[in-house]
mmCIF file of C-alpha atoms in Angstrom:
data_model
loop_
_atom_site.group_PDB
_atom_site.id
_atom_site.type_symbol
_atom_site.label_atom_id
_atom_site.label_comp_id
_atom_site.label_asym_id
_atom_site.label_seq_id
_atom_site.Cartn_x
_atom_site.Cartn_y
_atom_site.Cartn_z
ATOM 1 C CA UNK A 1 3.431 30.100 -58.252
ATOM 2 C CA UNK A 2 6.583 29.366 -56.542
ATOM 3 C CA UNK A 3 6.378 28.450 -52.693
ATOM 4 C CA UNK A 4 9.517 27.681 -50.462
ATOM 5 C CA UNK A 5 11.181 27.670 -47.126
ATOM 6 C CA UNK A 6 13.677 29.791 -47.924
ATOM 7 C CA UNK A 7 14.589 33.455 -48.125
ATOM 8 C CA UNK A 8 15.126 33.636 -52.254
ATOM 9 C CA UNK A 9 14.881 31.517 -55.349
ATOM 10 C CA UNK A 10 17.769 30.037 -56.582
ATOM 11 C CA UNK A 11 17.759 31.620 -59.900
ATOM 12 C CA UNK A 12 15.394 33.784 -59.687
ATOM 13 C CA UNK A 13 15.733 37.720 -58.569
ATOM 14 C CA UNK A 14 13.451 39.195 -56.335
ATOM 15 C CA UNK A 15 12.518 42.484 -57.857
ATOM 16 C CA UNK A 16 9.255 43.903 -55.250
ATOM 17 C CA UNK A 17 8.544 42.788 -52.161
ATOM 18 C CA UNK A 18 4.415 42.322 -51.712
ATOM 19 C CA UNK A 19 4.089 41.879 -48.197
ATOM 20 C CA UNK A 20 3.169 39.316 -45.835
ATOM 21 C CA UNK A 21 0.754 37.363 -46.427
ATOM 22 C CA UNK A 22 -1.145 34.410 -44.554
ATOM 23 C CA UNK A 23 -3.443 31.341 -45.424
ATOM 24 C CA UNK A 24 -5.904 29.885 -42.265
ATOM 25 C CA UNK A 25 -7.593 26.832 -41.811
ATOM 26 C CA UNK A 26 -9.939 26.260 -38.715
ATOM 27 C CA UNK A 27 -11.013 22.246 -38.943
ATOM 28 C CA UNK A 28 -13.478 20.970 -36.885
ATOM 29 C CA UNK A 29 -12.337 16.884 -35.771
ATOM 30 C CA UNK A 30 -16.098 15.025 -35.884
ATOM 31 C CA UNK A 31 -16.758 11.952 -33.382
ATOM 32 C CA UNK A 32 -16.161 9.278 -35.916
ATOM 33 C CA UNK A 33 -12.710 11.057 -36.573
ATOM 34 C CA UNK A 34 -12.300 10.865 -32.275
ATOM 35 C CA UNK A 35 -13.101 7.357 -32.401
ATOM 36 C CA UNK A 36 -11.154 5.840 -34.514
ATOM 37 C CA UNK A 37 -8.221 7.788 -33.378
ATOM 38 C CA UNK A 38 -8.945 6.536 -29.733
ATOM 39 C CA UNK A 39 -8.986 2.931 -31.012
ATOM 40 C CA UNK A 40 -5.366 3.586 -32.571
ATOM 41 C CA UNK A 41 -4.492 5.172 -29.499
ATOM 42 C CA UNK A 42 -5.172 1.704 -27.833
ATOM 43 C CA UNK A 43 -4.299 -0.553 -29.940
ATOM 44 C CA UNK A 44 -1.527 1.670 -31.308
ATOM 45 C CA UNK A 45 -0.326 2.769 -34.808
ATOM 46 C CA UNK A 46 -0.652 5.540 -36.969
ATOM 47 C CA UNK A 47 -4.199 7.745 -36.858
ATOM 48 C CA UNK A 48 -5.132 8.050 -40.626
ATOM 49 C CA UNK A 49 -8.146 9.741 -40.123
ATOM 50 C CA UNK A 50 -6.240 12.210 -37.923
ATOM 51 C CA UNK A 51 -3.511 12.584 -40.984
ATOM 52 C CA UNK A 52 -5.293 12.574 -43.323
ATOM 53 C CA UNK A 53 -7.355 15.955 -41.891
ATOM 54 C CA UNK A 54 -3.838 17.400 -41.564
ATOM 55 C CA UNK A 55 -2.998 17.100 -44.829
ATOM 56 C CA UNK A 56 -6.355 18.674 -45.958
ATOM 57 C CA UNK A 57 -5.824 21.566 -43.765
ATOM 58 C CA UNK A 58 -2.307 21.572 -44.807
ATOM 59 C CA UNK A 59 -3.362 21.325 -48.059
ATOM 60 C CA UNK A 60 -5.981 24.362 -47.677
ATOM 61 C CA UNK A 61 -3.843 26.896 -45.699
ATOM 62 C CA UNK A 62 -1.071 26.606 -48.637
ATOM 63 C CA UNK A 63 -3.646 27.112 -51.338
ATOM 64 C CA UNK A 64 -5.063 30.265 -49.686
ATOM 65 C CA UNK A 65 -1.759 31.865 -49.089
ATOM 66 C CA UNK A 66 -0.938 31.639 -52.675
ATOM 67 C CA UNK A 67 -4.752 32.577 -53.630
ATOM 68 C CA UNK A 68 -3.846 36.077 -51.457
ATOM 69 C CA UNK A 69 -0.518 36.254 -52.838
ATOM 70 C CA UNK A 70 -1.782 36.329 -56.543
ATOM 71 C CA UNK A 71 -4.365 38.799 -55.437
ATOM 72 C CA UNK A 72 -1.597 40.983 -54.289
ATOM 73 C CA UNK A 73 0.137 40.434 -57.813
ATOM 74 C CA UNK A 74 3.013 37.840 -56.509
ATOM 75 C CA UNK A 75 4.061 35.473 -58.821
ATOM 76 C CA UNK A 76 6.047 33.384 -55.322
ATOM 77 C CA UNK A 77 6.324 33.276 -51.936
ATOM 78 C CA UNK A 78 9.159 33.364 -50.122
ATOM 79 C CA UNK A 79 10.475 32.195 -46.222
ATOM 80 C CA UNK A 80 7.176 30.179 -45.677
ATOM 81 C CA UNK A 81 6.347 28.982 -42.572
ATOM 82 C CA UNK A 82 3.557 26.656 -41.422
ATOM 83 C CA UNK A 83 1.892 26.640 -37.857
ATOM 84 C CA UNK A 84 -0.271 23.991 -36.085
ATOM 85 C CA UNK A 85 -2.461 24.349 -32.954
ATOM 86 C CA UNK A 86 -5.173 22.913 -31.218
ATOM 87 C CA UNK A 87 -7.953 25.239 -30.170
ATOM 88 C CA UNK A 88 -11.578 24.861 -28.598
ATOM 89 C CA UNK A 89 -12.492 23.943 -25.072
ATOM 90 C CA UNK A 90 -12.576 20.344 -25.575
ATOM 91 C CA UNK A 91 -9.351 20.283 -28.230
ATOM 92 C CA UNK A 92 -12.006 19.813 -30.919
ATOM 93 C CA UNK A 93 -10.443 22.158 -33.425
ATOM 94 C CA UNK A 94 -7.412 21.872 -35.319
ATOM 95 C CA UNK A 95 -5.833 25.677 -36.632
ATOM 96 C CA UNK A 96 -3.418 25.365 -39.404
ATOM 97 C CA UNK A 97 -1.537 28.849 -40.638
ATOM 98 C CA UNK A 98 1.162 29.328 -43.554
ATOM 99 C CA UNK A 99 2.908 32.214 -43.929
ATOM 100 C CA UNK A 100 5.451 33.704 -45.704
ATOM 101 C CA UNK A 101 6.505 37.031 -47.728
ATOM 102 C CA UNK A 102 4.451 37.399 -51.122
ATOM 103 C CA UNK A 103 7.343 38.713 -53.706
ATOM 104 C CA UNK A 104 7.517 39.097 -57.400
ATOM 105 C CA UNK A 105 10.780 37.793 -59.206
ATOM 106 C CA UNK A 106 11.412 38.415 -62.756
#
């Protein structure tokens, strides 16, 4: 499947419009996670453990998109956009969203 930024594919024609369509990932950040993030916070650097849970959730939201997509007979998505947050009362939870428009192209 076909994922990008932008409005169309660059040799491709969009022939049906699908609708939109959205992947979510709620990730819970553990203690040891905290930890060694407050150490790099210290002692400065880059937090790994922190990154690399981004890139999972990342990782995760763009899967399901597409997985919702296909199920709504897309073969691309179009005009994605991804969205970070922080939720829970003690910023404990990280919320990662792609969206974009599911389309078919021939």
């Amino acid at each position: 499947m076909i994922v990008t930024t932008t409005p169309q594919i660059e040799g491709k024609h969009i022939v049906q419009y699908k609708g939109i369509v959205f992947g979510e990932v709620v990730s819970g950040v553990n203690f040891i996670k905290d930890f060694a993030a407050g150490l790099t916070n210290f002692f400065g650097g880059r937090s790994n453990s922190y990154e690399g849970e981004l890139m999972q959730a990342r990782d995760n939201a763009l899967a399901e998109m597409q997985q919702r997509a296909a199920q709504m007979g897309a073969n691309a998505v179009v005009g994605v956009k991804m969205d970070y947050e922080v939720l829970g009362a003690d910023n404990g939870m990280l919320m990662v969203t792609a969206s974009g428009t599911a389309v078919v192209t021939d």
